[in-house]
Coordinates of C-alpha atoms in Angstrom, one line a residue:
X1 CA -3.1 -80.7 108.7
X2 CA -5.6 -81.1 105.7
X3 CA -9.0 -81.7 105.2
X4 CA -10.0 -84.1 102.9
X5 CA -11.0 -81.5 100.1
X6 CA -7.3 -80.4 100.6
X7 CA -8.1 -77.2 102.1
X8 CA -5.2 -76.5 105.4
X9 CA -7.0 -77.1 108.6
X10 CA -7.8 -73.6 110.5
X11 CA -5.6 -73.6 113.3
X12 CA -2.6 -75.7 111.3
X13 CA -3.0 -72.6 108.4
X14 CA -0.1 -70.5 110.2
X15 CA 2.1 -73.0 110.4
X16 CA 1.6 -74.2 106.9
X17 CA 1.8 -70.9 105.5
X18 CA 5.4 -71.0 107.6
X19 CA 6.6 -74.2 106.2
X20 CA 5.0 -74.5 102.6
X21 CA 7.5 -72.1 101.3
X22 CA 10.9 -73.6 103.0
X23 CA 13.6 -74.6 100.9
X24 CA 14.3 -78.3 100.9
X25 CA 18.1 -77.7 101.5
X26 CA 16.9 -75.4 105.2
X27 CA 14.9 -77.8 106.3
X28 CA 17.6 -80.4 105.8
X29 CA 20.0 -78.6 107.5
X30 CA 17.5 -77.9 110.4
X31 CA 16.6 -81.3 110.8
X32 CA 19.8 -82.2 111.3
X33 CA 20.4 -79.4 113.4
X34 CA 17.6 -81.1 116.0
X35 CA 19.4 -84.8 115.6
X36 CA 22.8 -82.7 116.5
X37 CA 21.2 -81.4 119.0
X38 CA 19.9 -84.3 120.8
X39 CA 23.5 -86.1 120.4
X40 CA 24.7 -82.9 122.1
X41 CA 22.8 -83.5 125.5
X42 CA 22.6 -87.3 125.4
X43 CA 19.3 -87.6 124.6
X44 CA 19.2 -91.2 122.7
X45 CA 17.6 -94.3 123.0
X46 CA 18.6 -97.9 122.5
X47 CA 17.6 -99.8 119.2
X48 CA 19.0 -103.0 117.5
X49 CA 21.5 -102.8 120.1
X50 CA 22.5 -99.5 119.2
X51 CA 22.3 -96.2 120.6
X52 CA 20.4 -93.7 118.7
X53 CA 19.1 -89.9 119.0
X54 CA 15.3 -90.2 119.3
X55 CA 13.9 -88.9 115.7
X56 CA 12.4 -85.6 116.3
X57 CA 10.4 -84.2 113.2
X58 CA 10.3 -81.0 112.0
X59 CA 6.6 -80.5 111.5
X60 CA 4.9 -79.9 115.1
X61 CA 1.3 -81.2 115.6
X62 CA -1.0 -78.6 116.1
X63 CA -4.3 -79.2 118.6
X64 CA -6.5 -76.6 118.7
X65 CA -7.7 -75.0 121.8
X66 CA -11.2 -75.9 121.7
X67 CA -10.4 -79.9 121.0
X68 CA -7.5 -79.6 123.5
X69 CA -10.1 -78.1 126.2
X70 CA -12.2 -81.5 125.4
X71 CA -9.2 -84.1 125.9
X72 CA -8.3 -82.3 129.0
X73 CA -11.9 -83.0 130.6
X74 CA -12.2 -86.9 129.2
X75 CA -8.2 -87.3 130.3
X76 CA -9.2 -85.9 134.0
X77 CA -12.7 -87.8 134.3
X78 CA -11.0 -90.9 133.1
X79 CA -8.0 -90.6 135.7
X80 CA -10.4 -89.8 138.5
X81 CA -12.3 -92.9 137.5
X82 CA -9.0 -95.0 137.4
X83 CA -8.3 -93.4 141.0
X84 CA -11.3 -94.6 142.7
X85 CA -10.9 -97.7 141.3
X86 CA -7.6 -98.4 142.7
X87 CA -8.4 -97.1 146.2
X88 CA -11.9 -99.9 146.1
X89 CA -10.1 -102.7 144.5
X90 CA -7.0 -103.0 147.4
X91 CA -9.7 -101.9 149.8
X92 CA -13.2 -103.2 150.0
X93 CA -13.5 -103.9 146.4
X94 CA -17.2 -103.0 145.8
X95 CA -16.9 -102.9 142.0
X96 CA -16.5 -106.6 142.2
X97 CA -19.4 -107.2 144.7
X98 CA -21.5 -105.1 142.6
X99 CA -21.0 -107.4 140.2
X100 CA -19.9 -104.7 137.7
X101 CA -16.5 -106.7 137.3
X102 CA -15.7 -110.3 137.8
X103 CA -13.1 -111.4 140.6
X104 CA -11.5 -113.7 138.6
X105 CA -10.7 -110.8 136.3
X106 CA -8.6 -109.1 139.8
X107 CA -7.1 -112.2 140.7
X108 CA -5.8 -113.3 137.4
X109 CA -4.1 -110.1 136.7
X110 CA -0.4 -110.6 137.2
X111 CA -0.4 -106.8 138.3
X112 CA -2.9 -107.4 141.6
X113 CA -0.8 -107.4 144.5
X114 CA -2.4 -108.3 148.0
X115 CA 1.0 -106.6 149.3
X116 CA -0.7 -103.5 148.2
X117 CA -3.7 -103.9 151.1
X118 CA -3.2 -101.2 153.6
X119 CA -0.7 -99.2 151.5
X120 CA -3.4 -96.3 152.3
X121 CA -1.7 -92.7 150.6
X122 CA -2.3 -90.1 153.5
X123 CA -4.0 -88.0 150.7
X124 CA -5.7 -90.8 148.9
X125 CA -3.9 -90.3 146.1
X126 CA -2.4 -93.5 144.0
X127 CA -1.7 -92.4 140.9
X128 CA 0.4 -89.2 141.4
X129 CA 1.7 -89.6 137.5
X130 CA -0.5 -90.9 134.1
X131 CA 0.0 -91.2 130.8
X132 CA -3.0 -91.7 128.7
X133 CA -2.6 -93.1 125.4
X134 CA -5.1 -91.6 123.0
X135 CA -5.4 -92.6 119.1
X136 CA -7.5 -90.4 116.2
X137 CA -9.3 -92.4 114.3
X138 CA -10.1 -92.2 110.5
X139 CA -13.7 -90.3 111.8
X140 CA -12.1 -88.2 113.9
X141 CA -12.7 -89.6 117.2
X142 CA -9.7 -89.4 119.8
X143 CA -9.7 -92.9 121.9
X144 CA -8.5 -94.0 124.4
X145 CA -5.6 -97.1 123.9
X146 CA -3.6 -97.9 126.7
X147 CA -4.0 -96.2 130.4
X148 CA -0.1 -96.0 131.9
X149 CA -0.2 -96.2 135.5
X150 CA 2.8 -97.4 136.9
X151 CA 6.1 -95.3 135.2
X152 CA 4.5 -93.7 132.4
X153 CA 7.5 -92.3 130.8
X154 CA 8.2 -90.2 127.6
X155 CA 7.4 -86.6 129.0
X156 CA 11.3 -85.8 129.3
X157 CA 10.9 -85.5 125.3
X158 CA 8.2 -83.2 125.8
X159 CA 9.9 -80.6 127.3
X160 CA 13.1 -81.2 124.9
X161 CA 10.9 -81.1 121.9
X162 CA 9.8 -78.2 122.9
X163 CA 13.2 -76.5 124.0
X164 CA 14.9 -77.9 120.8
X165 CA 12.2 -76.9 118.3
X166 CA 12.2 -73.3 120.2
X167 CA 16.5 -73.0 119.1
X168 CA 16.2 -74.6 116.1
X169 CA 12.9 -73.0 114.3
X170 CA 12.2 -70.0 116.3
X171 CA 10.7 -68.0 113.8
X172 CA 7.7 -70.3 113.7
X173 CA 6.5 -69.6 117.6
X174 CA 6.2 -65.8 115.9
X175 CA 3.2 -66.9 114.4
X176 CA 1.4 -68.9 117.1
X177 CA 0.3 -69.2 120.4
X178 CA 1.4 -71.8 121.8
X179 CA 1.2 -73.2 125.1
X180 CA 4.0 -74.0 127.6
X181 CA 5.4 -77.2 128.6
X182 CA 8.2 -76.3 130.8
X183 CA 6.2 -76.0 134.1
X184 CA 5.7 -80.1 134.5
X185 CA 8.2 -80.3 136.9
X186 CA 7.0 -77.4 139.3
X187 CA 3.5 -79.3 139.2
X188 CA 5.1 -82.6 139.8
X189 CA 7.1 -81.5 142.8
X190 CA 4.1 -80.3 144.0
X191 CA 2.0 -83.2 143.7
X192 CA 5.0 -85.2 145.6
X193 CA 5.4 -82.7 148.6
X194 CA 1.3 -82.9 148.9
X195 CA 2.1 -86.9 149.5
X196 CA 4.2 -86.9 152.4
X197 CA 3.0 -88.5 155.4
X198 CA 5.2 -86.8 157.6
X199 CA 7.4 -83.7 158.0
X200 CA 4.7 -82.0 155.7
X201 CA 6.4 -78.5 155.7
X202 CA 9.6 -79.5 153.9
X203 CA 9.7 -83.4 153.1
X204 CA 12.1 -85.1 151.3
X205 CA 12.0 -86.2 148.3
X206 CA 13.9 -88.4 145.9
X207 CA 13.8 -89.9 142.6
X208 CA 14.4 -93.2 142.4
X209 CA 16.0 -94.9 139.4
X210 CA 17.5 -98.0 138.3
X211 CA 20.9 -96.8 137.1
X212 CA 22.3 -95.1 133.9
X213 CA 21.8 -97.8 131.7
X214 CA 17.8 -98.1 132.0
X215 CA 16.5 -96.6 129.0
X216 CA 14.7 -93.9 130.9
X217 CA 17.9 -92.4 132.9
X218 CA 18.2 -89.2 131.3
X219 CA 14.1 -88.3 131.8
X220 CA 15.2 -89.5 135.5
X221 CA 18.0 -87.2 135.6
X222 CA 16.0 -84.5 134.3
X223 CA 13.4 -84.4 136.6
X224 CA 15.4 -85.2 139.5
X225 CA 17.5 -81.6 138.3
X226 CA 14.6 -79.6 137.3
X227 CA 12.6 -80.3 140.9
X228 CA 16.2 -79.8 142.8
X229 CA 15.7 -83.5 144.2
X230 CA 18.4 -86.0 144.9
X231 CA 18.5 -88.8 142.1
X232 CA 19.3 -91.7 144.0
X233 CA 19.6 -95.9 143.4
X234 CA 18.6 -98.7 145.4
X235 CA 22.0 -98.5 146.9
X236 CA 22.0 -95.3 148.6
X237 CA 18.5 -95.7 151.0
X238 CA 18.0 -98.0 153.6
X239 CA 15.5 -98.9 155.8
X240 CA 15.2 -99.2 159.8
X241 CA 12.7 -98.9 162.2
X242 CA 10.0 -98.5 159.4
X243 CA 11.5 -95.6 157.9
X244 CA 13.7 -95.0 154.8
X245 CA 16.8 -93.1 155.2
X246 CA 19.1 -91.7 152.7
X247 CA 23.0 -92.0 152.5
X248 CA 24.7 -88.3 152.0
X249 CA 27.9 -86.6 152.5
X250 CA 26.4 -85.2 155.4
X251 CA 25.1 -88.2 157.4
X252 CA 21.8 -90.2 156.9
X253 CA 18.5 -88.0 156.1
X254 CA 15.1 -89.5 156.2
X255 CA 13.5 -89.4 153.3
X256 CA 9.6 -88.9 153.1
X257 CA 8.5 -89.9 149.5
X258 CA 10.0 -91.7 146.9
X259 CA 9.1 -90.9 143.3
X260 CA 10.3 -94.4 142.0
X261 CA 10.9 -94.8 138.7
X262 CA 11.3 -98.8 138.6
X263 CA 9.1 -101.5 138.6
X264 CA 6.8 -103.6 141.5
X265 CA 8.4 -106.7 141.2
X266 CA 11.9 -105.0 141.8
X267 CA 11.2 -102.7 144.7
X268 CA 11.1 -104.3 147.8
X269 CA 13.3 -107.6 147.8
X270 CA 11.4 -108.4 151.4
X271 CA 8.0 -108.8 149.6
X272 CA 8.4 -109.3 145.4
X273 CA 11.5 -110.8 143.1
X274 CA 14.2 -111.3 146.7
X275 CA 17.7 -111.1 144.2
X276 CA 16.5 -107.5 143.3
X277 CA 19.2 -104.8 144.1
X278 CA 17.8 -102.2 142.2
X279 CA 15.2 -101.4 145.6
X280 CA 15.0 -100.9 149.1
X281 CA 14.5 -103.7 151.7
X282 CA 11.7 -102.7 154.1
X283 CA 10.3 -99.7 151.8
X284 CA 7.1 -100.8 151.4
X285 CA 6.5 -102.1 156.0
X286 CA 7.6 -98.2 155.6
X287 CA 4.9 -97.1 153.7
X288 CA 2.5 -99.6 155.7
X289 CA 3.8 -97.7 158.6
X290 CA 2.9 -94.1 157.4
X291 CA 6.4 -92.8 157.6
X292 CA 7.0 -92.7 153.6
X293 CA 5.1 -92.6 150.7
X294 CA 5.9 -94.5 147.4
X295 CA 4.8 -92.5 144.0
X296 CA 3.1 -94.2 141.8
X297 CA 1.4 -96.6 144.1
X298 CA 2.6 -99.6 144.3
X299 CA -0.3 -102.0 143.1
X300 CA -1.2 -99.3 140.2
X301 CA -0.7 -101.8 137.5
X302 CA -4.4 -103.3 137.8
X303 CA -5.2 -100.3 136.2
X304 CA -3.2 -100.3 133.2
X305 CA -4.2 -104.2 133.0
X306 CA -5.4 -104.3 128.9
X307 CA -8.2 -107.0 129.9
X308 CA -9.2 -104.3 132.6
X309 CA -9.0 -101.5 130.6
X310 CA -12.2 -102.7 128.8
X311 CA -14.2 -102.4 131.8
X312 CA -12.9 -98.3 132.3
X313 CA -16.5 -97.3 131.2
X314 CA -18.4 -99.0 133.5
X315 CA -15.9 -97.3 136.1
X316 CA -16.3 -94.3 135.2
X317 CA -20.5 -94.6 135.6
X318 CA -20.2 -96.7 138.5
X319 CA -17.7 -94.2 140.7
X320 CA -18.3 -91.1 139.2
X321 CA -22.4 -91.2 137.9
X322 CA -20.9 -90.0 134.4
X323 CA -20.8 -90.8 130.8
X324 CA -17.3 -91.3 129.3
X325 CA -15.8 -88.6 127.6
X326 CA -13.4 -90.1 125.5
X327 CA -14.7 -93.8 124.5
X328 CA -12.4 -96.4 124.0
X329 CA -11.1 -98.4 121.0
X330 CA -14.0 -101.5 120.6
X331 CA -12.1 -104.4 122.3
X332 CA -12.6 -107.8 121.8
X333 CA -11.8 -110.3 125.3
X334 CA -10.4 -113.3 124.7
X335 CA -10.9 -115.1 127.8
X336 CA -14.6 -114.5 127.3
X337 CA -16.4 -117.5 125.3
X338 CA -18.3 -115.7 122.7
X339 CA -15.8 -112.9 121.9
X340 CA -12.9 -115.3 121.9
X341 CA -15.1 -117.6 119.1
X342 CA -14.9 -113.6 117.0
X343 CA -11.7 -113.2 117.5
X344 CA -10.7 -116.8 116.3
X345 CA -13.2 -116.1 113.4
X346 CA -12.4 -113.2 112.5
X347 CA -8.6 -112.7 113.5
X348 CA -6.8 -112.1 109.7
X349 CA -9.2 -108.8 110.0
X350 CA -8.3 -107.5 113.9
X351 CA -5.0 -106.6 115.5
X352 CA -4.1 -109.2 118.4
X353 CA -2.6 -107.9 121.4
X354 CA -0.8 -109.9 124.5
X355 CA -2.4 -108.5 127.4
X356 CA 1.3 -107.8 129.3
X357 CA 2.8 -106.9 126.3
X358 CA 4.2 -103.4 125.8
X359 CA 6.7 -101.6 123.4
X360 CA 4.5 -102.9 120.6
X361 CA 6.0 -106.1 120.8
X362 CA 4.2 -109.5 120.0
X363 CA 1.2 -107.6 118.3
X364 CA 0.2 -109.4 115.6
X365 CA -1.9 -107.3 112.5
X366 CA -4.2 -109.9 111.0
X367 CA -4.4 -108.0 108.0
X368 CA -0.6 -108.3 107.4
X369 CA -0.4 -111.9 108.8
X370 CA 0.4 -115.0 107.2
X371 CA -1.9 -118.2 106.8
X372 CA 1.1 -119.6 108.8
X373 CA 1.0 -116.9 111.6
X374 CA -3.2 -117.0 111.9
X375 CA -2.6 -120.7 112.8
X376 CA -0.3 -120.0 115.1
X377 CA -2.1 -117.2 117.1
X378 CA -5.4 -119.5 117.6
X379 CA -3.0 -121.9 119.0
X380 CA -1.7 -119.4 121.4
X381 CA -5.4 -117.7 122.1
X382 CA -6.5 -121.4 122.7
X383 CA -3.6 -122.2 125.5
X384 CA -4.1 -118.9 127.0
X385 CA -7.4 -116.7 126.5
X386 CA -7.1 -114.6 129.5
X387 CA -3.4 -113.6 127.6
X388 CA -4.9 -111.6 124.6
X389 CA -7.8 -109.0 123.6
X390 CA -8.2 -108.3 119.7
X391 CA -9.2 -104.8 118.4
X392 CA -10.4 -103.8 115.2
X393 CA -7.5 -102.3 112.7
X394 CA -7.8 -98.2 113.6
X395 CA -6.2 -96.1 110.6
X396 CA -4.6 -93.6 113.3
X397 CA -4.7 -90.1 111.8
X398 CA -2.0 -89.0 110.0
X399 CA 0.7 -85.8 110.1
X400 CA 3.1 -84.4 107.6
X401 CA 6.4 -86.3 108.1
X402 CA 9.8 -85.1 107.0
X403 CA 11.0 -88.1 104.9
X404 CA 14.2 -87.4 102.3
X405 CA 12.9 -84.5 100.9
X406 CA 9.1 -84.4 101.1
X407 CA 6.8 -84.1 103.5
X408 CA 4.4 -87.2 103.7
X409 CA 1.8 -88.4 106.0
X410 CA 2.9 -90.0 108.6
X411 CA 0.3 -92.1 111.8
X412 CA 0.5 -90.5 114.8
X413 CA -0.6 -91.4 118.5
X414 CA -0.6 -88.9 121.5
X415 CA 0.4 -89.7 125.2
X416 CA -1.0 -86.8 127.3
X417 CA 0.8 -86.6 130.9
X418 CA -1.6 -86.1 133.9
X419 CA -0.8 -85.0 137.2
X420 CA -2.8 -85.4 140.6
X421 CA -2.0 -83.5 143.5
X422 CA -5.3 -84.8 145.8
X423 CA -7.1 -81.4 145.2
X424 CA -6.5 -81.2 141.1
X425 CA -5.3 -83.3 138.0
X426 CA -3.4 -81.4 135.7
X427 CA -2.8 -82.0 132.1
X428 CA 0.4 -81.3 130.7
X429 CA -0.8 -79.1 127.6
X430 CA 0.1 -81.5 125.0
X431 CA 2.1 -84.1 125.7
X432 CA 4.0 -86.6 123.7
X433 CA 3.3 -87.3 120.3
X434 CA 5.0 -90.3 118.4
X435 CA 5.2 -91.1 114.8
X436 CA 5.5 -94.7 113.0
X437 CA 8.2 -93.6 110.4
X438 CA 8.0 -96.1 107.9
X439 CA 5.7 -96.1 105.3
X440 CA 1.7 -97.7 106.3
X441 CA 3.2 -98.5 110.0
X442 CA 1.1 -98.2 112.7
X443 CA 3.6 -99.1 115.6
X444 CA 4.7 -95.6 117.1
X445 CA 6.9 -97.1 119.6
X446 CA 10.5 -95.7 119.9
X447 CA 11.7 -99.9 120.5
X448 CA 10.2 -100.3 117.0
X449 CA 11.3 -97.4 114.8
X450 CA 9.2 -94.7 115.7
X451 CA 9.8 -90.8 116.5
X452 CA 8.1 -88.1 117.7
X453 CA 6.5 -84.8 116.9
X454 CA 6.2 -81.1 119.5
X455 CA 2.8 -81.0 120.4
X456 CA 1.4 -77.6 120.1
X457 CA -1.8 -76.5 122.1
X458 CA -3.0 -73.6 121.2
X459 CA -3.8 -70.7 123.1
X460 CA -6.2 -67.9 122.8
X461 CA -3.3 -65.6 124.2
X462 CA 0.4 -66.7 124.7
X463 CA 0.8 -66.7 128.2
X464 CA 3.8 -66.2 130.7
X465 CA 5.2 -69.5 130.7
X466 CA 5.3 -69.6 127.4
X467 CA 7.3 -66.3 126.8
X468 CA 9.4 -67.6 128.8
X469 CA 10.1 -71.1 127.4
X470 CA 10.9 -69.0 124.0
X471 CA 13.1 -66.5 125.9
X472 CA 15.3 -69.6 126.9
X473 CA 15.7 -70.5 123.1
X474 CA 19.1 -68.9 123.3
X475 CA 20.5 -67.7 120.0
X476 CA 21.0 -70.8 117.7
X477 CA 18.5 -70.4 114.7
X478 CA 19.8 -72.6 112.3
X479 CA 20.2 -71.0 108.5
X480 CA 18.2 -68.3 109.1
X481 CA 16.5 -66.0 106.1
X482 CA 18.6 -65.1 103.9
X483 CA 21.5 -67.9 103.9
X484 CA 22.4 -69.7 101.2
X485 CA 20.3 -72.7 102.6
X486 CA 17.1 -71.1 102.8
X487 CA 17.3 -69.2 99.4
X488 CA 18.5 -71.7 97.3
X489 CA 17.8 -75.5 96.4
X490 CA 14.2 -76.8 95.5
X491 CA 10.8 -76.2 97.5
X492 CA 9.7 -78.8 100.0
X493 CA 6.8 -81.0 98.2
X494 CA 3.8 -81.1 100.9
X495 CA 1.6 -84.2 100.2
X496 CA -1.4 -84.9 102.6

């Protein structure tokens, strides 16, 4: 929001200029208003065991249009790359004949499946959904973390952010223009009806989940209800004669893509873990056959692999003849002899990472780590090389965070949602911004304490989407001018 002279950053003035002046007691009772909110529709999480509202802060983060225009080109160049990759690798694979990256690199990664050879989309398309984990680093430069290939999730609490903050502080879309969120779903339907094999005029298509008690069942739900799709389990398709059918009221209906929203190894009991019951038996000789298509790809984790993420660069000169637009974080590979000797050298001053970890779990920050826990982590890097990359420690940027009754800064990351229909990748305007909420964390993740932030794009003109996404505020403003809680109690303290 600041620069570091102080001064409010141009296209966050507005919004400071709305905020600065806010009783302490309003905002309180606004951001309770969004936790009440959340509780309302069931929007929670678990943590500790516990279920929880996700934390939704008051103070949006603002992207201007200009630096939004240039994450939008690096987000599509980099999924483009990602795309091409996937469609060599389980095909003739010659990236690794070329010598630009090493086989054993493919055949180490626990995500390669040779299952996936000849699962050839009928538009070529493999990654249908992205999320693209950026970070802001202390000069500025947005990077690129973590590419999420398989079922990217989190942009459910994009479009609730947005609804939410729209009820709750109205008054502050008066004073920008910001752009809309609510049209994901029409773009994601779209991308899944350009899939289909078969039965192109009207196919079928479903969302498949693992049951209310994954974490992710209510973004399930949602989507499933916004694209006017069936939400369906494991339990209600079967397979025969190479083609997936779905149980209804009304008899069996075949079903011509599945927008599955579980894992690889739990999809097909005929080809990965065979005591899965959360998927379909047959699905993917189905999709071999033509006569469904299975969104994301099955196979797609290769290209979230961390170890392969390090080698997106070369992909994106190789395939497309392009520089990268938005570099990555520098990335130290274990499993390679010289790096691995800097990382063991070096390790209490870089932030270790498990190459299938997620959810920030197992990271260990060298900076923060005992003489006891360095030991330890050579140990493991030693036993296991090709199991961890090391990156330097990146001071994320930071965001004015509601926290008692001050606003503090807070680090931030930023998972932008990409969609490919085979003819265009669309960027949901945006996307989903998460905070680390106690003091000097970097961990963002939900699993470890963090919350989230609306993420504004702005506009040079509000358009139609977005008038409508405010017309469907309803009437809730919560202590509007003039109440007791806005005139009274003391004035917010803003630190940078």
């Amino acid at each position: 929001m600041f620069h570091a002279d102080g001064r409010v950053r141009s296209h966050y003035r507005a919004l400071h200029d709305a905020i600065a002046p806010t009783a302490a007691a309003d905002l309180a009772v606004r951001s309770e208003a969004l936790d009440r909110a959340y509780l309302d529709q069931g929007i929670t999480f678990s943590l500790s065991g516990q279920e929880r509202p996700f934390p939704l802060d008051i103070v949006p983060r603002v992207i201007s249009a200009g630096e939004w225009t240039r994450l939008q080109k690096g987000i599509v160049q980099r999924v483009q790359a990602l795309e091409a990759f996937l469609a060599d690798i389980y095909g003739d694979a010659e990236i690794v004949r070329d010598e630009i990256l090493p086989r054993r690199l493919i055949t180490s990664c626990e995500h390669y499946h040779r299952a996936a050879h000849g699962l050839t989309p009928p538009n070529g398309v493999r990654i249908h959904v992205a999320g693209i984990d950026l970070v802001r680093d202390e000069e500025g430069t947005f990077r690129v973390l973590e590419d999420n290939l398989r079922n990217p999730s989190g942009v459910s609490y994009v479009m609730e952010n947005r609804r939410t903050m729209a009820r709750v502080f109205p008054d502050l879309f008066t004073r920008q223009r910001v752009r809309a969120v609510g049209d994901y779903s029409t773009h994601l339907l779209r991308a899944l009806r350009a899939a289909a094999a078969a039965n192109e005029a009207d196919p079928t298509v479903v969302v498949l989940t693992p049951g209310v008690f994954n974490s992710a069942y209510f973004e399930h739900s949602l989507l499933a209800r916004q694209m006017g799709v069936e939400l369906v389990e494991g339990r209600d398709l079967f397979c025969r004669d190479n083609a997936v059918y779905m149980r209804t009221t009304q008899g069996e209906q075949q079903v011509d893509v599945i927008y599955r929203r579980i894992d690889d190894e739990f999809l097909d009991p005929l080809q990965f873990n065979p005591s899965s019951v959360l998927g379909v038996a047959g699905v993917l000789n189905a999709a071999r056959a033509g006569n469904v298509v299975i969104a994301n790809a099955v196979g797609n984790g290769i290209g979230d692999d961390k170890l392969v993420y390090c080698y997106v660069p070369q992909m994106i000169d190789y395939y497309l003849g392009e520089k990268p637009l938005l570099p990555n974080v520098d990335t130290f590979r274990c499993w390679l002899d010289d790096e691995c000797a800097h990382v063991l050298d070096r390790l209490d001053e870089l932030v270790l990472k498990p190459v299938e970890g997620s959810g920030g779990y197992g990271i260990l920050f060298g900076p923060n780590a005992t003489a006891r826990q360095l030991a330890d982590a050579r140990k493991t890097i030693r036993a296991d090389p090709r199991g961890w990359i090391a990156q330097p420690v990146v001071q994320l940027s930071t965001v004015p965070t509601k926290v008692d009754d001050r606003l503090v800064p807070r680090h931030v990351d930023l998972r932008p949602f990409a969609v490919n229909d085979g003819d265009s990748v669309f960027v949901l305007p945006g996307g989903l911004t998460r905070v680390a909420l106690p003091k000097g964390s970097l961990v963002v993740n939900s699993s470890q304490g963090g919350g989230s932030k609306d993420t504004w794009v702005l506009a040079a003109q509000r358009s139609p989407e977005a008038e409508r996404e405010l017309g469907q505020r309803g009437l809730a403003t919560i202590a509007p001018a003039g109440s007791p809680a806005a005139e009274h109690g003391p004035e917010l303290t803003m630190d940078q």
